[in-house]
Tab-separated table of C-alpha atoms in Angstrom:
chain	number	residue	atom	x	y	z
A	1	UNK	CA	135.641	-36.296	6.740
A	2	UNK	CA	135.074	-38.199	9.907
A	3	UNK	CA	131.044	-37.509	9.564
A	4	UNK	CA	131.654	-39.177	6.025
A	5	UNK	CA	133.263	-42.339	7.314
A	6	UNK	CA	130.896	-42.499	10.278
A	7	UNK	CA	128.056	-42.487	7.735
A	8	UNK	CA	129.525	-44.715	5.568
A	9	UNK	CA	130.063	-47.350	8.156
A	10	UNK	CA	126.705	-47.109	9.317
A	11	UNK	CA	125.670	-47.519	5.908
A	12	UNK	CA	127.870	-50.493	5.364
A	13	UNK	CA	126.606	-52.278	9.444
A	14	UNK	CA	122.883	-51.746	8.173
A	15	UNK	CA	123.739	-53.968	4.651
A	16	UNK	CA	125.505	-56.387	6.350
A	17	UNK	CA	122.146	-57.025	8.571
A	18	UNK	CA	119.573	-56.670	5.687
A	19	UNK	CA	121.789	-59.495	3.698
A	20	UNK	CA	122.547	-61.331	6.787
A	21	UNK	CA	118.580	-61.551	7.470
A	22	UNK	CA	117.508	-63.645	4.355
A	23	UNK	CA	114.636	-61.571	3.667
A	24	UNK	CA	113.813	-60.031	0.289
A	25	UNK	CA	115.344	-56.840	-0.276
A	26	UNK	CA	112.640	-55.449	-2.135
A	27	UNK	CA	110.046	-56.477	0.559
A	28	UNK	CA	111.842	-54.642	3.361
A	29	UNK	CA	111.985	-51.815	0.814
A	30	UNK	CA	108.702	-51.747	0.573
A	31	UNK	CA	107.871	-52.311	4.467
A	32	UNK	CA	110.198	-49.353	4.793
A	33	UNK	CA	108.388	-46.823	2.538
A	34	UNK	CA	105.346	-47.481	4.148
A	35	UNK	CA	106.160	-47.204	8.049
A	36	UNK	CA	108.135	-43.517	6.892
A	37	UNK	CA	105.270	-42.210	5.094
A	38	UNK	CA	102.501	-43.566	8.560
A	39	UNK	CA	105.287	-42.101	10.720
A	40	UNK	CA	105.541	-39.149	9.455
A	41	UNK	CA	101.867	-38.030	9.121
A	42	UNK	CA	101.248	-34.842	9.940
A	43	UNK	CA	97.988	-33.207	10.578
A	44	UNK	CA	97.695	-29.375	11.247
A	45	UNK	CA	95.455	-28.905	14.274
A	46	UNK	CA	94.680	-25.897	15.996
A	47	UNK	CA	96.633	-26.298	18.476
A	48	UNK	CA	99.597	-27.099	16.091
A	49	UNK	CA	98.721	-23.977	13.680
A	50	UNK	CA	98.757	-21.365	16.614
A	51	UNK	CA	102.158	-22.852	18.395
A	52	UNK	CA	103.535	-22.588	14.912
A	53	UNK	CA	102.389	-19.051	13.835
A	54	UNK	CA	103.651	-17.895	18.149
A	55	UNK	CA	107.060	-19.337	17.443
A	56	UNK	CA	107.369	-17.762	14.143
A	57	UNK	CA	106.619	-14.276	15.425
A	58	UNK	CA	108.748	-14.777	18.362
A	59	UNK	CA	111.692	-16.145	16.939
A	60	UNK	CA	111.454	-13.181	14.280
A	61	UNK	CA	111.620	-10.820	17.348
A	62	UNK	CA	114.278	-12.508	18.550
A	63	UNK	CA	116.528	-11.915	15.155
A	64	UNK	CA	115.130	-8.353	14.850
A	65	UNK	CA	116.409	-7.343	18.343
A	66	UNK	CA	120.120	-8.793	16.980
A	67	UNK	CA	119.569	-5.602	14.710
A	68	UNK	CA	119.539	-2.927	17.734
A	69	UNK	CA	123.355	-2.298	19.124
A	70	UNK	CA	124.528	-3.910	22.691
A	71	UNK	CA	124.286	-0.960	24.852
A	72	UNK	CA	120.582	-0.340	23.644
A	73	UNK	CA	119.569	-3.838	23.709
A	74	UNK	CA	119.790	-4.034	27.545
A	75	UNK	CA	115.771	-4.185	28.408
A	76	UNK	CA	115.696	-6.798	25.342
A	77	UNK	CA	115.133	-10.187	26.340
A	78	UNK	CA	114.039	-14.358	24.504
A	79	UNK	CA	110.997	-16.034	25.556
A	80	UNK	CA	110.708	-19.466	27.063
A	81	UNK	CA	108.262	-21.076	25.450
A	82	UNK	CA	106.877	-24.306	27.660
A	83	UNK	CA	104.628	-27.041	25.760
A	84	UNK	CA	103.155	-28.999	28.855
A	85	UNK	CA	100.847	-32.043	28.807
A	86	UNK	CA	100.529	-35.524	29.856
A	87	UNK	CA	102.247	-38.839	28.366
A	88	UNK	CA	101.561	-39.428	25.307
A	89	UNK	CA	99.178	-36.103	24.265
A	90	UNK	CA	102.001	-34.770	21.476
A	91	UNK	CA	103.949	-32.771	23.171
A	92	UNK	CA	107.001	-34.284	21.224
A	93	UNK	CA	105.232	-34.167	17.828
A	94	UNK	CA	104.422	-30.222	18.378
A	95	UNK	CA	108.398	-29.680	18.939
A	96	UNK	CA	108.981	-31.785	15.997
A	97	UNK	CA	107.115	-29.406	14.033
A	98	UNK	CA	108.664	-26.427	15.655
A	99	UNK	CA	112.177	-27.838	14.957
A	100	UNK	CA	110.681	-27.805	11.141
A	101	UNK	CA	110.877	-23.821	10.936
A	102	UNK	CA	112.636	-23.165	7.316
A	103	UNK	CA	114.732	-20.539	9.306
A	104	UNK	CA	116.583	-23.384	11.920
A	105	UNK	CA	118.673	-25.155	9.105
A	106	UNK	CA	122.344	-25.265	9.901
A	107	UNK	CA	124.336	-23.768	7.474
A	108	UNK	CA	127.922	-22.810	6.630
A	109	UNK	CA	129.262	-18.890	6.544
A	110	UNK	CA	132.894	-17.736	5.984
A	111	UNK	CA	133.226	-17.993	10.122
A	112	UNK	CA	132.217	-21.617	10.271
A	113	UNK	CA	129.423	-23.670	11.308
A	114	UNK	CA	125.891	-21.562	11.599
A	115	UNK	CA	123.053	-23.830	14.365
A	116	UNK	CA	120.472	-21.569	14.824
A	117	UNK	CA	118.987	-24.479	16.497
A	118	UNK	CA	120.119	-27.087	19.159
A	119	UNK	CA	117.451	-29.402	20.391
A	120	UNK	CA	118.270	-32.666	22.474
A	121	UNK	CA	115.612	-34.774	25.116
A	122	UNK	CA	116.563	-34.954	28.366
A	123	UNK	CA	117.504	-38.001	29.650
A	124	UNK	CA	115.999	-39.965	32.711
A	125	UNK	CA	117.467	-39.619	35.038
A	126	UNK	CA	119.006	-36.386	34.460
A	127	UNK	CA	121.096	-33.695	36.203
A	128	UNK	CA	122.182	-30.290	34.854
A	129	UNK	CA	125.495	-31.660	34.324
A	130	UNK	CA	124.131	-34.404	31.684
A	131	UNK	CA	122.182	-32.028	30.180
A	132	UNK	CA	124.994	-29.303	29.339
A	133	UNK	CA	127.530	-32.294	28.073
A	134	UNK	CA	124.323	-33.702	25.949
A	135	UNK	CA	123.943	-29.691	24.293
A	136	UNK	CA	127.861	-29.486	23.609
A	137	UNK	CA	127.962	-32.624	22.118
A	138	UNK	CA	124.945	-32.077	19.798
A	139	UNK	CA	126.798	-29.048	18.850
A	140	UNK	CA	130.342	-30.237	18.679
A	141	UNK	CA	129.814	-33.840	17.933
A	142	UNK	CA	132.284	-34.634	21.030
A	143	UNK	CA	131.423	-35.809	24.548
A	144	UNK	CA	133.293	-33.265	27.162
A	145	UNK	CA	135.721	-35.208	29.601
A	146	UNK	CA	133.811	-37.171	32.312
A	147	UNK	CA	136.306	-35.071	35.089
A	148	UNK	CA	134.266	-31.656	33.848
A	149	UNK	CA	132.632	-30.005	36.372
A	150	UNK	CA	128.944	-28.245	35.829
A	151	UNK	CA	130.110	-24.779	35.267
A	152	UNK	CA	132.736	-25.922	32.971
A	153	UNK	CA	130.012	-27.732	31.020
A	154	UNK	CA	128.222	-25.236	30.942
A	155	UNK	CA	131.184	-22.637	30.142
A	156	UNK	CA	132.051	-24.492	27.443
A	157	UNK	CA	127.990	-24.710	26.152
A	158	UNK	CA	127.799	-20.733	26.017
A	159	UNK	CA	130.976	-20.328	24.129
A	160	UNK	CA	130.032	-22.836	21.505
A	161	UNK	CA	126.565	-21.361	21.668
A	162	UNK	CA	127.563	-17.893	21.037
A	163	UNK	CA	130.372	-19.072	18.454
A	164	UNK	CA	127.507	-21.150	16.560
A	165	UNK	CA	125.181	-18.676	16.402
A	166	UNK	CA	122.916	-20.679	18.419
A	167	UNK	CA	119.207	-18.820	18.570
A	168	UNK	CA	116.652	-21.648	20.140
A	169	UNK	CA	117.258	-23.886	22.654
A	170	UNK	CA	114.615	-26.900	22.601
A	171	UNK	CA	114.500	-29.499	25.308
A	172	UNK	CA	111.955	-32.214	25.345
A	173	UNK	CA	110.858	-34.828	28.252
A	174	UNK	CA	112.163	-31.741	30.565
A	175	UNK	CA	110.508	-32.994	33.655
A	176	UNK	CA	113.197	-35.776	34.148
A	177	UNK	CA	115.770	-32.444	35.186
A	178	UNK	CA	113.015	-31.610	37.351
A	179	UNK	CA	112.401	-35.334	39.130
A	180	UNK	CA	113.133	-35.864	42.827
A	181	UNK	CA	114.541	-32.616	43.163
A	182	UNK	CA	115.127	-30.567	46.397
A	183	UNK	CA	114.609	-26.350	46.371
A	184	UNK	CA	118.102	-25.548	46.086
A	185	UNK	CA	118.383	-27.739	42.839
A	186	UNK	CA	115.050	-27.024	41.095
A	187	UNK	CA	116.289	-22.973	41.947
A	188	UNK	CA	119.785	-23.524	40.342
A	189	UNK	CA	117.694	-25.404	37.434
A	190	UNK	CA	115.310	-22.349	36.542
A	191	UNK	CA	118.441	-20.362	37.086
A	192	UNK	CA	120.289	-21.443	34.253
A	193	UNK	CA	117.469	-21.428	32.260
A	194	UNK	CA	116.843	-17.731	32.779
A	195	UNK	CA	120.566	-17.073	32.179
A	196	UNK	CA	120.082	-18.267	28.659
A	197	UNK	CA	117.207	-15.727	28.247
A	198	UNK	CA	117.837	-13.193	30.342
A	199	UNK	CA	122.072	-12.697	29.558
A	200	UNK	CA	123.389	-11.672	32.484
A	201	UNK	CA	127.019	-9.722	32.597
A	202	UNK	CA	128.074	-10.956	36.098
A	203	UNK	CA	127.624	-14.455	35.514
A	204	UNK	CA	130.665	-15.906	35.392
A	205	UNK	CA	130.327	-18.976	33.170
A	206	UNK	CA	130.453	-16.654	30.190
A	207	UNK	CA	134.064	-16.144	28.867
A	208	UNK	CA	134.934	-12.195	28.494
A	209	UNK	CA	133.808	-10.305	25.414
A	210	UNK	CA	130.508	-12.345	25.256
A	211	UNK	CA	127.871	-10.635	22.788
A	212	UNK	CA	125.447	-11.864	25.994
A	213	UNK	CA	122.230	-12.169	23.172
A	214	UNK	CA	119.758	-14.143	24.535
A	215	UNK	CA	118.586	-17.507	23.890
A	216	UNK	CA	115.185	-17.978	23.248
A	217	UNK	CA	113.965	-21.465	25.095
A	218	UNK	CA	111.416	-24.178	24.574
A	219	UNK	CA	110.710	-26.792	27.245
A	220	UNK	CA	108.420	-29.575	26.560
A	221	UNK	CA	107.411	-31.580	29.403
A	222	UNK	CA	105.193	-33.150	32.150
A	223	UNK	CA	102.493	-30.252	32.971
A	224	UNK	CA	104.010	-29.592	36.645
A	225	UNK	CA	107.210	-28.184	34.865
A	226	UNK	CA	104.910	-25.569	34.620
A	227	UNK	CA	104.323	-24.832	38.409
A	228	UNK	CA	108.352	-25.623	39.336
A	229	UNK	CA	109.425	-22.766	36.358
A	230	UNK	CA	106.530	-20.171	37.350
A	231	UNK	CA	108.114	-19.521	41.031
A	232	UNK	CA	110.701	-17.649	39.334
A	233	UNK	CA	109.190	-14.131	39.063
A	234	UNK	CA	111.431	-13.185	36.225
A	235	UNK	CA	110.856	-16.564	34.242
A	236	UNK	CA	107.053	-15.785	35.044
A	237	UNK	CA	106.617	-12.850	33.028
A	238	UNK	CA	108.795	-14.618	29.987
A	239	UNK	CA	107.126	-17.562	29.499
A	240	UNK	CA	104.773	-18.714	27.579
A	241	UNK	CA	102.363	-21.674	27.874
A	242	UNK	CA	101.042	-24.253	25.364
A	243	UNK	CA	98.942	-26.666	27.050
A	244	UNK	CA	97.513	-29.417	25.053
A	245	UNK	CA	93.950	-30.176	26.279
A	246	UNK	CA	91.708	-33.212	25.877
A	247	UNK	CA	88.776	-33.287	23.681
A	248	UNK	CA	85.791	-33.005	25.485
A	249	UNK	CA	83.547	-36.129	25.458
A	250	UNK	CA	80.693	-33.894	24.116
A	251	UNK	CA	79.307	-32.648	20.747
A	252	UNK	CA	82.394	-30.098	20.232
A	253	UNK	CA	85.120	-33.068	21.329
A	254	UNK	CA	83.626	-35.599	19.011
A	255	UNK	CA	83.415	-33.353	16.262
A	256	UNK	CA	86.651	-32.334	16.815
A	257	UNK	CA	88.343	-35.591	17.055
A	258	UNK	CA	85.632	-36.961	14.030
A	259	UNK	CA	87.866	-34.245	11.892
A	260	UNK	CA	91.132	-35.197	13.015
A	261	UNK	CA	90.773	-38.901	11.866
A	262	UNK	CA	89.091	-38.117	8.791
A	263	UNK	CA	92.310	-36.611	7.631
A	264	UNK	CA	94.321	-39.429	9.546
A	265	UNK	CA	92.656	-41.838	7.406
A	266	UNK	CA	93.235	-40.116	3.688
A	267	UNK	CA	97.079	-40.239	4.593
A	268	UNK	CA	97.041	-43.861	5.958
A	269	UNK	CA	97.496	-46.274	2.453
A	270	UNK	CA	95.128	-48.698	3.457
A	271	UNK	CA	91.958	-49.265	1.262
A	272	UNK	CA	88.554	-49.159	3.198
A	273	UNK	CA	90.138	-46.780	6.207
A	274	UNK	CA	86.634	-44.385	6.336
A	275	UNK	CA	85.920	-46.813	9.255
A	276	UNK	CA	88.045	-44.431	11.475
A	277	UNK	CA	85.896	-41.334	11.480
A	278	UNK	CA	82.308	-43.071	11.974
A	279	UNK	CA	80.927	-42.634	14.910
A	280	UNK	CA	81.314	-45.640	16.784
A	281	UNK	CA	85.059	-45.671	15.922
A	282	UNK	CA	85.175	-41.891	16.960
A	283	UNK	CA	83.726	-42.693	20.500
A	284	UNK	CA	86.189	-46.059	21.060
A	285	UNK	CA	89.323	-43.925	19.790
A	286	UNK	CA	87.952	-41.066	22.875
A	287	UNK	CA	87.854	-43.920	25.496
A	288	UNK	CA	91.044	-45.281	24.777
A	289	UNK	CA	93.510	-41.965	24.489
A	290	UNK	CA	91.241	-39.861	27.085
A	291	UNK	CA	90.119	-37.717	24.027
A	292	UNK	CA	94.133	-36.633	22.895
A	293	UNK	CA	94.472	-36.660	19.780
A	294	UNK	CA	98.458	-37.440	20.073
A	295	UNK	CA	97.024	-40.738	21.608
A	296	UNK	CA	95.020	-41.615	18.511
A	297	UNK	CA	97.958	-40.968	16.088
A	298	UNK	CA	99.753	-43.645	18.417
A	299	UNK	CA	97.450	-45.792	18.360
A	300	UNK	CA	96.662	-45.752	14.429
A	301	UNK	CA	100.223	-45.357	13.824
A	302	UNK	CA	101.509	-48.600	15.569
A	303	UNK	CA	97.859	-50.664	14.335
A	304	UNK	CA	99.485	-49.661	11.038
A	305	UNK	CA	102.970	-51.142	11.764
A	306	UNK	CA	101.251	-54.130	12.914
A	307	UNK	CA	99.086	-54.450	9.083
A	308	UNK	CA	101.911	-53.601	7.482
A	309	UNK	CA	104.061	-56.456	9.093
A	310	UNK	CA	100.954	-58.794	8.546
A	311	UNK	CA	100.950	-57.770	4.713
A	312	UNK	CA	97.437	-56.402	4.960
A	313	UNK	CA	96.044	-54.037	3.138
A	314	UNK	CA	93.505	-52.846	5.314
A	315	UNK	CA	93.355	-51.321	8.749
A	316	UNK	CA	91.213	-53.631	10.860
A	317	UNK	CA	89.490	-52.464	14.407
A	318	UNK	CA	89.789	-56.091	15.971
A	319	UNK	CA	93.074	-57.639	14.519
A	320	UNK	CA	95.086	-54.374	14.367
A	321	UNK	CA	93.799	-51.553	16.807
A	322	UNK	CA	92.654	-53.678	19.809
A	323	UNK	CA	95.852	-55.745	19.512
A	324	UNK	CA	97.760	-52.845	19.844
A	325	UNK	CA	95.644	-50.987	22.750
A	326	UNK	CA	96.361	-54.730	24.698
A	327	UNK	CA	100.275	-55.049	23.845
A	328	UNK	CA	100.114	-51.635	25.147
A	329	UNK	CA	97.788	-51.248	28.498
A	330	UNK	CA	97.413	-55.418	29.132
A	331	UNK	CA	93.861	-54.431	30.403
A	332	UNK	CA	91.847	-57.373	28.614
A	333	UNK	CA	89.141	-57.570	26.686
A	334	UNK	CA	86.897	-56.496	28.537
A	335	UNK	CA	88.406	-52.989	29.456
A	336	UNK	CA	89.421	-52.833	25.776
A	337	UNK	CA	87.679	-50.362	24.030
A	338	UNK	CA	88.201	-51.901	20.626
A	339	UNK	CA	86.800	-54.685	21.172
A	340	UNK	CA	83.699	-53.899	23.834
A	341	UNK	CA	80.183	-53.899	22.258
A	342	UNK	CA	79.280	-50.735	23.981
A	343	UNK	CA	82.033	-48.465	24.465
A	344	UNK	CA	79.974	-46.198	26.713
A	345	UNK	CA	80.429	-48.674	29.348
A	346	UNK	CA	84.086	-49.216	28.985
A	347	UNK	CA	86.292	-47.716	32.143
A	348	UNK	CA	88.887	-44.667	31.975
A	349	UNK	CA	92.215	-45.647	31.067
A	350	UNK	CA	94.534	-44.884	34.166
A	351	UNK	CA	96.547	-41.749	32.862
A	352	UNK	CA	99.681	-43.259	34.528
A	353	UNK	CA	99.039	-45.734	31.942
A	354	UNK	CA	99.620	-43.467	29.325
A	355	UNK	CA	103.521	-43.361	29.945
A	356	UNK	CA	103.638	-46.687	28.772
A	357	UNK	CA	102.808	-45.188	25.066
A	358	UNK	CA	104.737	-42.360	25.139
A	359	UNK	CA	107.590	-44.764	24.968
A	360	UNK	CA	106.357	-46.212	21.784
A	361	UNK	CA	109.459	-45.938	19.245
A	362	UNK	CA	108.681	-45.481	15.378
A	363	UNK	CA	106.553	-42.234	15.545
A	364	UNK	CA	108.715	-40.194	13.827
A	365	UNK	CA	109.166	-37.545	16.638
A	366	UNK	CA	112.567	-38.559	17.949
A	367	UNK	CA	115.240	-36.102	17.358
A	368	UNK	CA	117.829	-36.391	14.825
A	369	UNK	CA	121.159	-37.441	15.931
A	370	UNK	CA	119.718	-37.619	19.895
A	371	UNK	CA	119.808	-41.443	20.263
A	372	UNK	CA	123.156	-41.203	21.187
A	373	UNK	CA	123.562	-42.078	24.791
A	374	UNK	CA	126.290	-39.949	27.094
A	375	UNK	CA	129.068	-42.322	28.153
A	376	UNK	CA	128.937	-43.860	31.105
A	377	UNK	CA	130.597	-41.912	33.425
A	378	UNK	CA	128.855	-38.778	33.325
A	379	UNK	CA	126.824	-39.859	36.515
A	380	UNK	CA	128.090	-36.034	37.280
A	381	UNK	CA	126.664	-35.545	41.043
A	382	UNK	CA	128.955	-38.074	42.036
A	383	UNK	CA	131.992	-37.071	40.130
A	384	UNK	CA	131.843	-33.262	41.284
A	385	UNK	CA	131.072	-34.330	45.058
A	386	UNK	CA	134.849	-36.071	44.378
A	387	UNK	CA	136.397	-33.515	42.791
């Protein structure tokens, strides 16, 4: 009932500010279409298909082991499955399309709720406090008091975990838990991390008669999550690495990225988009996303916004995709490889830079019902230091 009324009065705020705008219904309508279908393009690339077919086999694992009793389940452990690479590069659009699995749909049973899945994106900054109240209230649709404490947060996470049925745990932009940390915290981090794979009896955040299954985790984050989670010998052996690399600025890379834009431009809308995949284009779309292909869809995806808005009906290198690259990296023209004559001669994007387009909103890779902030007062460090 409440979800209904909550719904229906976001339905009503978002009419009151299309007729309070004076534009044409039908035009928005239209503007609307379009950005949904450019933002949610999807294009399988290798990288994409193996992630995809890993998950699948270890999430099936994962169920199959629920099959074996308790006591003979002991040696039976999830995998944490950490999707590392720089701003920008897709990390979030990969965990998109693992949150896609036909298998993670909530449901309903005669107990109650079923969420195989809970995924949320850490926010910045963010403590392991934050992060537990975010994961109860993605499952609950409640924020915890302010006044809890971390291992009642975290208490209350694994009961609601284990009463939901909860099988993956996803958690994106996980390098903000990881920021400006000392030892102690970064160990007490990868500790409850392994707790959710690893079930351990003794651990005293988990009520009594806990089934103690484990959790099977995916990070995504900044590629020195990687180094902070490997000094854990236990987490070592568990994990499991995606690393999304650059195209090489060679025959291989431009063939490579020549094929992902060919199939960029068939989904785009535009009339006369074959421009993309030509050669020249190929090399200036290298220089400016340091050969990711995440970059690219970016780029083309926000050029696309910007024809749209303009009413064009054709993607244009000049008006659209170097506009974009300058509202984006203010390098001028000159450094812009859109608009240099000979992009060979055009300098390397910073990669700092790059975090600057990660932030880009409108891709279609946010997740669903996670751009709900947590209430003020959960600045947590301070309030248990109090307490």
């Amino acid at each position: 009932m409440n979800g209904t009324i909550k719904q229906d009065r976001g339905e009503i705020a978002v009419s009151r500010r299309v007729r309070a705008s004076g534009f044409s219904f039908r035009d928005l309508e239209r503007i609307a279409e379009r950005r949904e279908i450019i933002g949610n393009i999807k294009v399988n690339t290798d990288v994409v298909r193996m992630t995809c077919t890993r998950f699948d086999w270890l999430y099936k694992c994962l169920l199959a082991d629920d099959l074996i009793p308790p006591k003979d389940a002991e040696e039976l452990e999830a995998r944490c499955m950490i999707v590392a690479a720089p701003s920008g590069a897709g990390k979030s659009h990969l965990m998109r399309r693992l949150r896609e699995h036909p298998a993670l749909v909530p449901s309903m049973d005669e107990y109650g709720p079923l969420r195989p899945l809970v995924a949320v994106k850490a926010p910045s900054p963010c403590t392991l406090t934050t992060l537990g109240l975010k994961l109860n209230q993605v499952l609950t649709g409640k924020w915890l008091p302010s006044y809890y404490k971390q291992h009642e947060v975290w208490t209350e996470f694994y009961a609601q975990a284990e009463g939901q049925g909860v099988a993956v745990v996803m958690i994106d932009e996980a390098h903000h838990l990881m920021t400006a940390r000392n030892r102690e915290e970064c160990h007490t981090v990868v500790e409850t991390f392994k707790n959710l794979i690893v079930p351990n009896p003794e651990d005293p955040l988990r009520l009594p008669g806990s089934t103690l299954r484990p959790i099977m985790l995916v990070i995504g984050g900044m590629p020195q999550i990687v180094r902070i989670l490997e000094k854990d010998k236990q987490l070592l052996r568990r994990r499991l690495v995606v690393k999304i690399d650059p195209w090489a600025n060679d025959q291989s890379g431009l063939e490579r990225a020549t094929k992902f834009l060919s199939l960029v431009e068939t989904k785009l809308g535009f009339t006369g988009t074959e421009f993309l995949s030509d050669r020249d284009m190929v090399r200036r779309m290298m220089a400016a996303s340091n050969g990711y292909g995440g970059r690219m869809m970016a780029l083309v995806k926000e050029a696309s916004f910007l024809a749209i808005g303009s009413n064009s009906s054709q993607l244009d290198r000049e008006k659209h995709l170097a506009k974009v690259f300058e509202e984006i990296f203010q390098l001028g023209p000159k450094k812009n490889p859109f608009l240099v004559a000979d992009v060979s001669k055009c300098k390397r994007v910073p990669e700092k830079s790059y975090d600057r387009l990660s932030l880009l909103r409108g891709t279609g890779d946010e997740i669903p019902g996670d751009d709900e902030q947590a209430p003020a007062e959960i600045d947590s460090e301070k309030n248990q230091a109090a307490a």
